[in-house]
Amino acid sequence: MHPVGERALSRRVARRLGYWRRTARTQWCLRRNFTSHGPRGAIFGAVRFLVDGTAIVGEHFVVEGYDAKVSIKVAEAASLLIGDDVFLNGGVSIEAWREVRIGSNVLMAPYASIIDDDRHEMEPGARRDKGPVIVGDNVWLGRNVAVLPGVRIGDGSVIGANSVVSRDIPAGCFAAGAPARVIRNLDRSADWVRR
């Protein structure tokens, strides 16, 4: 065989092997860490999954931890439910100490974080548990967004970069700021899907 043809063949073989290695790693990570998972997931780069409770992910769950490690922690007796077609970018952090629900078609930009427990009392006797964190379908969390305990984000909403979501956000709106507030309603059809 001609040397150029050999190099082309070896590149194709290397690409195919890389695909199968990634697929095997993804399936191993999903089987090892999640109670239930859908097909066609993909995990790239650095990830840290510490799952002691119940964690369920849907179809086409994609994690890209190239630039920074993606971290998911589910405490004992806690639950994390993630819908279909969810994308987590580098540096994303999700901590479920009680209950976190993330809908389908959700995009989480770099360094976005969700936590459902204050972890420490602000003052003696203060309540740490403020209820579950619920992120609706077709939501986009911008870069460095922090979603705090007890918050509900409605379907189709977009949260602007560097926002702190400390109270509920209605469906179909753009919210930003610290604390996040509604800036405007979004004009979109009911059957539109975020990609």
PDB file of C-alpha atoms in Angstrom:
ATOM      1  CA  MET A   1       0.000   0.000   0.000  1.00  0.00           C
ATOM      2  CA  HIS A   2       1.196   3.513  -0.724  1.00  0.00           C
ATOM      3  CA  PRO A   3       2.471   5.420   2.397  1.00  0.00           C
ATOM      4  CA  VAL A   4      -0.089   8.228   1.940  1.00  0.00           C
ATOM      5  CA  GLY A   5      -2.890   5.666   1.780  1.00  0.00           C
ATOM      6  CA  GLU A   6      -1.593   4.027   4.972  1.00  0.00           C
ATOM      7  CA  ARG A   7      -1.630   7.364   6.816  1.00  0.00           C
ATOM      8  CA  ALA A   8      -5.188   8.074   5.663  1.00  0.00           C
ATOM      9  CA  LEU A   9      -6.284   4.610   6.750  1.00  0.00           C
ATOM     10  CA  SER A  10      -4.593   4.976  10.145  1.00  0.00           C
ATOM     11  CA  ARG A  11      -6.301   8.367  10.691  1.00  0.00           C
ATOM     12  CA  ARG A  12      -9.695   6.825   9.908  1.00  0.00           C
ATOM     13  CA  VAL A  13      -8.995   3.912  12.250  1.00  0.00           C
ATOM     14  CA  ALA A  14      -7.820   6.298  14.989  1.00  0.00           C
ATOM     15  CA  ARG A  15     -10.976   8.424  14.625  1.00  0.00           C
ATOM     16  CA  ARG A  16     -13.174   5.327  14.779  1.00  0.00           C
ATOM     17  CA  LEU A  17     -11.317   4.012  17.847  1.00  0.00           C
ATOM     18  CA  GLY A  18     -11.636   7.433  19.504  1.00  0.00           C
ATOM     19  CA  TYR A  19     -15.389   7.340  18.918  1.00  0.00           C
ATOM     20  CA  TRP A  20     -15.712   3.864  20.431  1.00  0.00           C
ATOM     21  CA  ARG A  21     -13.531   4.813  23.420  1.00  0.00           C
ATOM     22  CA  ARG A  22     -15.699   7.882  24.106  1.00  0.00           C
ATOM     23  CA  THR A  23     -18.871   5.826  23.719  1.00  0.00           C
ATOM     24  CA  ALA A  24     -17.578   3.134  26.086  1.00  0.00           C
ATOM     25  CA  ARG A  25     -16.475   5.753  28.649  1.00  0.00           C
ATOM     26  CA  THR A  26     -19.850   7.498  28.458  1.00  0.00           C
ATOM     27  CA  GLN A  27     -21.807   4.282  28.956  1.00  0.00           C
ATOM     28  CA  TRP A  28     -19.524   3.251  31.832  1.00  0.00           C
ATOM     29  CA  CYS A  29     -19.943   6.660  33.565  1.00  0.00           C
ATOM     30  CA  LEU A  30     -23.711   6.665  33.108  1.00  0.00           C
ATOM     31  CA  ARG A  31     -24.177   3.053  34.270  1.00  0.00           C
ATOM     32  CA  ARG A  32     -21.850   3.504  37.234  1.00  0.00           C
ATOM     33  CA  ASN A  33     -23.273   6.781  38.543  1.00  0.00           C
ATOM     34  CA  PHE A  34     -26.920   7.129  37.510  1.00  0.00           C
ATOM     35  CA  THR A  35     -29.889   5.091  38.651  1.00  0.00           C
ATOM     36  CA  SER A  36     -31.368   5.268  35.176  1.00  0.00           C
ATOM     37  CA  HIS A  37     -30.205   6.847  31.922  1.00  0.00           C
ATOM     38  CA  GLY A  38     -31.383   7.152  28.349  1.00  0.00           C
ATOM     39  CA  PRO A  39     -29.432   6.171  25.246  1.00  0.00           C
ATOM     40  CA  ARG A  40     -27.165   8.368  23.146  1.00  0.00           C
ATOM     41  CA  GLY A  41     -25.416  10.213  25.968  1.00  0.00           C
ATOM     42  CA  ALA A  42     -21.978  11.752  25.532  1.00  0.00           C
ATOM     43  CA  ILE A  43     -19.419  12.717  28.160  1.00  0.00           C
ATOM     44  CA  PHE A  44     -16.311  14.623  27.088  1.00  0.00           C
ATOM     45  CA  GLY A  45     -13.456  15.960  29.203  1.00  0.00           C
ATOM     46  CA  ALA A  46     -13.225  16.118  32.996  1.00  0.00           C
ATOM     47  CA  VAL A  47     -16.249  15.145  35.070  1.00  0.00           C
ATOM     48  CA  ARG A  48     -16.863  14.384  38.736  1.00  0.00           C
ATOM     49  CA  PHE A  49     -19.991  12.478  39.674  1.00  0.00           C
ATOM     50  CA  LEU A  50     -20.611  11.812  43.384  1.00  0.00           C
ATOM     51  CA  VAL A  51     -23.990  10.103  43.472  1.00  0.00           C
ATOM     52  CA  ASP A  52     -25.208   8.589  46.739  1.00  0.00           C
ATOM     53  CA  GLY A  53     -28.932   9.226  46.136  1.00  0.00           C
ATOM     54  CA  THR A  54     -31.161   8.786  43.093  1.00  0.00           C
ATOM     55  CA  ALA A  55     -30.004  10.309  39.800  1.00  0.00           C
ATOM     56  CA  ILE A  56     -31.951   9.827  36.580  1.00  0.00           C
ATOM     57  CA  VAL A  57     -31.016  11.321  33.194  1.00  0.00           C
ATOM     58  CA  GLY A  58     -32.938  11.155  29.925  1.00  0.00           C
ATOM     59  CA  GLU A  59     -31.874  10.641  26.331  1.00  0.00           C
ATOM     60  CA  HIS A  60     -29.023  12.530  24.710  1.00  0.00           C
ATOM     61  CA  PHE A  61     -27.451  13.839  27.940  1.00  0.00           C
ATOM     62  CA  VAL A  62     -24.295  15.700  26.847  1.00  0.00           C
ATOM     63  CA  VAL A  63     -21.513  16.859  29.183  1.00  0.00           C
ATOM     64  CA  GLU A  64     -18.524  18.851  27.884  1.00  0.00           C
ATOM     65  CA  GLY A  65     -15.907  19.240  30.583  1.00  0.00           C
ATOM     66  CA  TYR A  66     -13.007  20.277  28.358  1.00  0.00           C
ATOM     67  CA  ASP A  67     -12.231  23.700  29.827  1.00  0.00           C
ATOM     68  CA  ALA A  68     -13.276  22.980  33.416  1.00  0.00           C
ATOM     69  CA  LYS A  69     -14.530  19.966  35.349  1.00  0.00           C
ATOM     70  CA  VAL A  70     -18.294  19.367  35.394  1.00  0.00           C
ATOM     71  CA  SER A  71     -19.439  18.373  38.884  1.00  0.00           C
ATOM     72  CA  ILE A  72     -22.654  16.593  39.893  1.00  0.00           C
ATOM     73  CA  LYS A  73     -23.267  15.713  43.541  1.00  0.00           C
ATOM     74  CA  VAL A  74     -26.348  13.893  44.792  1.00  0.00           C
ATOM     75  CA  ALA A  75     -26.466  13.351  48.544  1.00  0.00           C
ATOM     76  CA  GLU A  76     -27.862  10.257  50.216  1.00  0.00           C
ATOM     77  CA  ALA A  77     -31.708  10.228  50.088  1.00  0.00           C
ATOM     78  CA  ALA A  78     -31.670  13.119  47.569  1.00  0.00           C
ATOM     79  CA  SER A  79     -32.894  12.997  43.971  1.00  0.00           C
ATOM     80  CA  LEU A  80     -31.725  14.535  40.712  1.00  0.00           C
ATOM     81  CA  LEU A  81     -33.993  14.211  37.679  1.00  0.00           C
ATOM     82  CA  ILE A  82     -32.678  15.439  34.306  1.00  0.00           C
ATOM     83  CA  GLY A  83     -34.833  15.349  31.150  1.00  0.00           C
ATOM     84  CA  ASP A  84     -33.964  14.603  27.522  1.00  0.00           C
ATOM     85  CA  ASP A  85     -31.535  16.618  25.370  1.00  0.00           C
ATOM     86  CA  VAL A  86     -29.776  18.413  28.226  1.00  0.00           C
ATOM     87  CA  PHE A  87     -26.357  19.999  27.642  1.00  0.00           C
ATOM     88  CA  LEU A  88     -23.900  20.838  30.447  1.00  0.00           C
ATOM     89  CA  ASN A  89     -20.887  22.974  29.530  1.00  0.00           C
ATOM     90  CA  GLY A  90     -17.508  23.170  31.305  1.00  0.00           C
ATOM     91  CA  GLY A  91     -17.488  24.159  34.964  1.00  0.00           C
ATOM     92  CA  VAL A  92     -21.196  23.414  35.549  1.00  0.00           C
ATOM     93  CA  SER A  93     -21.987  22.391  39.116  1.00  0.00           C
ATOM     94  CA  ILE A  94     -25.198  20.690  40.282  1.00  0.00           C
ATOM     95  CA  GLU A  95     -25.647  19.801  43.954  1.00  0.00           C
ATOM     96  CA  ALA A  96     -28.771  17.944  45.028  1.00  0.00           C
ATOM     97  CA  TRP A  97     -29.067  17.661  48.801  1.00  0.00           C
ATOM     98  CA  ARG A  98     -32.823  17.057  48.637  1.00  0.00           C
ATOM     99  CA  GLU A  99     -34.408  17.451  45.172  1.00  0.00           C
ATOM    100  CA  VAL A 100     -33.397  19.048  41.849  1.00  0.00           C
ATOM    101  CA  ARG A 101     -35.494  18.642  38.677  1.00  0.00           C
ATOM    102  CA  ILE A 102     -34.197  19.814  35.297  1.00  0.00           C
ATOM    103  CA  GLY A 103     -36.533  19.631  32.303  1.00  0.00           C
ATOM    104  CA  SER A 104     -35.838  18.659  28.699  1.00  0.00           C
ATOM    105  CA  ASN A 105     -33.922  20.756  26.136  1.00  0.00           C
ATOM    106  CA  VAL A 106     -32.052  22.684  28.834  1.00  0.00           C
ATOM    107  CA  LEU A 107     -28.722  24.368  28.094  1.00  0.00           C
ATOM    108  CA  MET A 108     -26.323  25.233  30.900  1.00  0.00           C
ATOM    109  CA  ALA A 109     -23.480  27.557  29.866  1.00  0.00           C
ATOM    110  CA  PRO A 110     -19.988  27.448  31.445  1.00  0.00           C
ATOM    111  CA  TYR A 111     -19.830  27.741  35.234  1.00  0.00           C
ATOM    112  CA  ALA A 112     -23.605  27.750  35.773  1.00  0.00           C
ATOM    113  CA  SER A 113     -24.548  26.227  39.135  1.00  0.00           C
ATOM    114  CA  ILE A 114     -27.617  24.803  40.843  1.00  0.00           C
ATOM    115  CA  ILE A 115     -27.861  23.996  44.549  1.00  0.00           C
ATOM    116  CA  ASP A 116     -30.977  23.124  46.553  1.00  0.00           C
ATOM    117  CA  ASP A 117     -29.749  23.640  50.123  1.00  0.00           C
ATOM    118  CA  ASP A 118     -28.114  26.589  51.888  1.00  0.00           C
ATOM    119  CA  ARG A 119     -25.639  24.175  53.531  1.00  0.00           C
ATOM    120  CA  HIS A 120     -25.186  26.498  56.555  1.00  0.00           C
ATOM    121  CA  GLU A 121     -27.517  28.521  58.744  1.00  0.00           C
ATOM    122  CA  MET A 122     -27.409  32.267  58.117  1.00  0.00           C
ATOM    123  CA  GLU A 123     -28.515  32.821  61.721  1.00  0.00           C
ATOM    124  CA  PRO A 124     -29.385  30.460  64.589  1.00  0.00           C
ATOM    125  CA  GLY A 125     -32.503  28.433  63.840  1.00  0.00           C
ATOM    126  CA  ALA A 126     -32.757  29.561  60.209  1.00  0.00           C
ATOM    127  CA  ARG A 127     -34.348  27.153  57.754  1.00  0.00           C
ATOM    128  CA  ARG A 128     -31.892  25.587  55.292  1.00  0.00           C
ATOM    129  CA  ASP A 129     -34.422  23.634  53.208  1.00  0.00           C
ATOM    130  CA  LYS A 130     -36.444  25.967  50.990  1.00  0.00           C
ATOM    131  CA  GLY A 131     -37.946  23.311  48.717  1.00  0.00           C
ATOM    132  CA  PRO A 132     -36.857  21.706  45.466  1.00  0.00           C
ATOM    133  CA  VAL A 133     -35.155  23.515  42.597  1.00  0.00           C
ATOM    134  CA  ILE A 134     -37.172  23.090  39.402  1.00  0.00           C
ATOM    135  CA  VAL A 135     -35.854  24.165  36.004  1.00  0.00           C
ATOM    136  CA  GLY A 136     -38.511  23.867  33.271  1.00  0.00           C
ATOM    137  CA  ASP A 137     -38.220  22.685  29.678  1.00  0.00           C
ATOM    138  CA  ASN A 138     -36.383  24.758  27.016  1.00  0.00           C
ATOM    139  CA  VAL A 139     -34.494  26.844  29.573  1.00  0.00           C
ATOM    140  CA  TRP A 140     -31.101  28.411  28.905  1.00  0.00           C
ATOM    141  CA  LEU A 141     -28.899  29.299  31.882  1.00  0.00           C
ATOM    142  CA  GLY A 142     -26.164  31.738  30.808  1.00  0.00           C
ATOM    143  CA  ARG A 143     -22.534  31.811  31.918  1.00  0.00           C
ATOM    144  CA  ASN A 144     -21.942  31.976  35.710  1.00  0.00           C
ATOM    145  CA  VAL A 145     -25.647  31.800  36.579  1.00  0.00           C
ATOM    146  CA  ALA A 146     -26.291  30.706  40.167  1.00  0.00           C
ATOM    147  CA  VAL A 147     -29.664  29.081  40.882  1.00  0.00           C
ATOM    148  CA  LEU A 148     -30.347  29.122  44.625  1.00  0.00           C
ATOM    149  CA  PRO A 149     -32.502  26.805  46.782  1.00  0.00           C
ATOM    150  CA  GLY A 150     -36.285  26.693  46.372  1.00  0.00           C
ATOM    151  CA  VAL A 151     -36.360  28.393  42.958  1.00  0.00           C
ATOM    152  CA  ARG A 152     -38.613  27.484  40.010  1.00  0.00           C
ATOM    153  CA  ILE A 153     -37.682  28.620  36.504  1.00  0.00           C
ATOM    154  CA  GLY A 154     -40.574  28.419  34.037  1.00  0.00           C
ATOM    155  CA  ASP A 155     -40.527  26.730  30.630  1.00  0.00           C
ATOM    156  CA  GLY A 156     -38.794  28.581  27.816  1.00  0.00           C
ATOM    157  CA  SER A 157     -37.029  31.156  29.979  1.00  0.00           C
ATOM    158  CA  VAL A 158     -33.516  32.506  29.480  1.00  0.00           C
ATOM    159  CA  ILE A 159     -31.350  33.613  32.405  1.00  0.00           C
ATOM    160  CA  GLY A 160     -28.654  36.163  31.504  1.00  0.00           C
ATOM    161  CA  ALA A 161     -24.977  35.719  32.314  1.00  0.00           C
ATOM    162  CA  ASN A 162     -23.740  36.336  35.883  1.00  0.00           C
ATOM    163  CA  SER A 163     -27.273  36.314  37.304  1.00  0.00           C
ATOM    164  CA  VAL A 164     -28.264  35.084  40.750  1.00  0.00           C
ATOM    165  CA  VAL A 165     -31.693  33.427  40.667  1.00  0.00           C
ATOM    166  CA  SER A 166     -33.026  33.749  44.205  1.00  0.00           C
ATOM    167  CA  ARG A 167     -36.768  33.813  43.441  1.00  0.00           C
ATOM    168  CA  ASP A 168     -39.130  32.176  40.949  1.00  0.00           C
ATOM    169  CA  ILE A 169     -38.922  33.170  37.274  1.00  0.00           C
ATOM    170  CA  PRO A 170     -42.103  32.826  35.164  1.00  0.00           C
ATOM    171  CA  ALA A 171     -42.272  30.942  31.866  1.00  0.00           C
ATOM    172  CA  GLY A 172     -41.231  32.487  28.558  1.00  0.00           C
ATOM    173  CA  CYS A 173     -39.168  35.434  29.729  1.00  0.00           C
ATOM    174  CA  PHE A 174     -35.635  36.800  29.837  1.00  0.00           C
ATOM    175  CA  ALA A 175     -34.359  37.472  33.354  1.00  0.00           C
ATOM    176  CA  ALA A 176     -31.018  38.851  34.486  1.00  0.00           C
ATOM    177  CA  GLY A 177     -29.293  40.561  37.393  1.00  0.00           C
ATOM    178  CA  ALA A 178     -28.367  39.900  40.989  1.00  0.00           C
ATOM    179  CA  PRO A 179     -30.981  39.109  42.124  1.00  0.00           C
ATOM    180  CA  ALA A 180     -32.450  38.083  38.774  1.00  0.00           C
ATOM    181  CA  ARG A 181     -35.566  39.934  37.687  1.00  0.00           C
ATOM    182  CA  VAL A 182     -37.670  39.722  34.548  1.00  0.00           C
ATOM    183  CA  ILE A 183     -36.351  42.065  31.839  1.00  0.00           C
ATOM    184  CA  ARG A 184     -38.840  41.193  29.104  1.00  0.00           C
ATOM    185  CA  ASN A 185     -41.124  38.467  27.772  1.00  0.00           C
ATOM    186  CA  LEU A 186     -39.814  36.346  24.901  1.00  0.00           C
ATOM    187  CA  ASP A 187     -41.686  36.076  21.610  1.00  0.00           C
ATOM    188  CA  ARG A 188     -41.672  32.386  20.666  1.00  0.00           C
ATOM    189  CA  SER A 189     -44.165  29.773  19.513  1.00  0.00           C
ATOM    190  CA  ALA A 190     -45.384  27.115  21.949  1.00  0.00           C
ATOM    191  CA  ASP A 191     -43.857  24.251  19.945  1.00  0.00           C
ATOM    192  CA  TRP A 192     -40.390  25.852  19.588  1.00  0.00           C
ATOM    193  CA  VAL A 193     -37.498  23.783  20.990  1.00  0.00           C
ATOM    194  CA  ARG A 194     -34.214  25.322  22.177  1.00  0.00           C
ATOM    195  CA  ARG A 195     -31.091  23.774  20.623  1.00  0.00           C
TER     196      ARG A 195
END
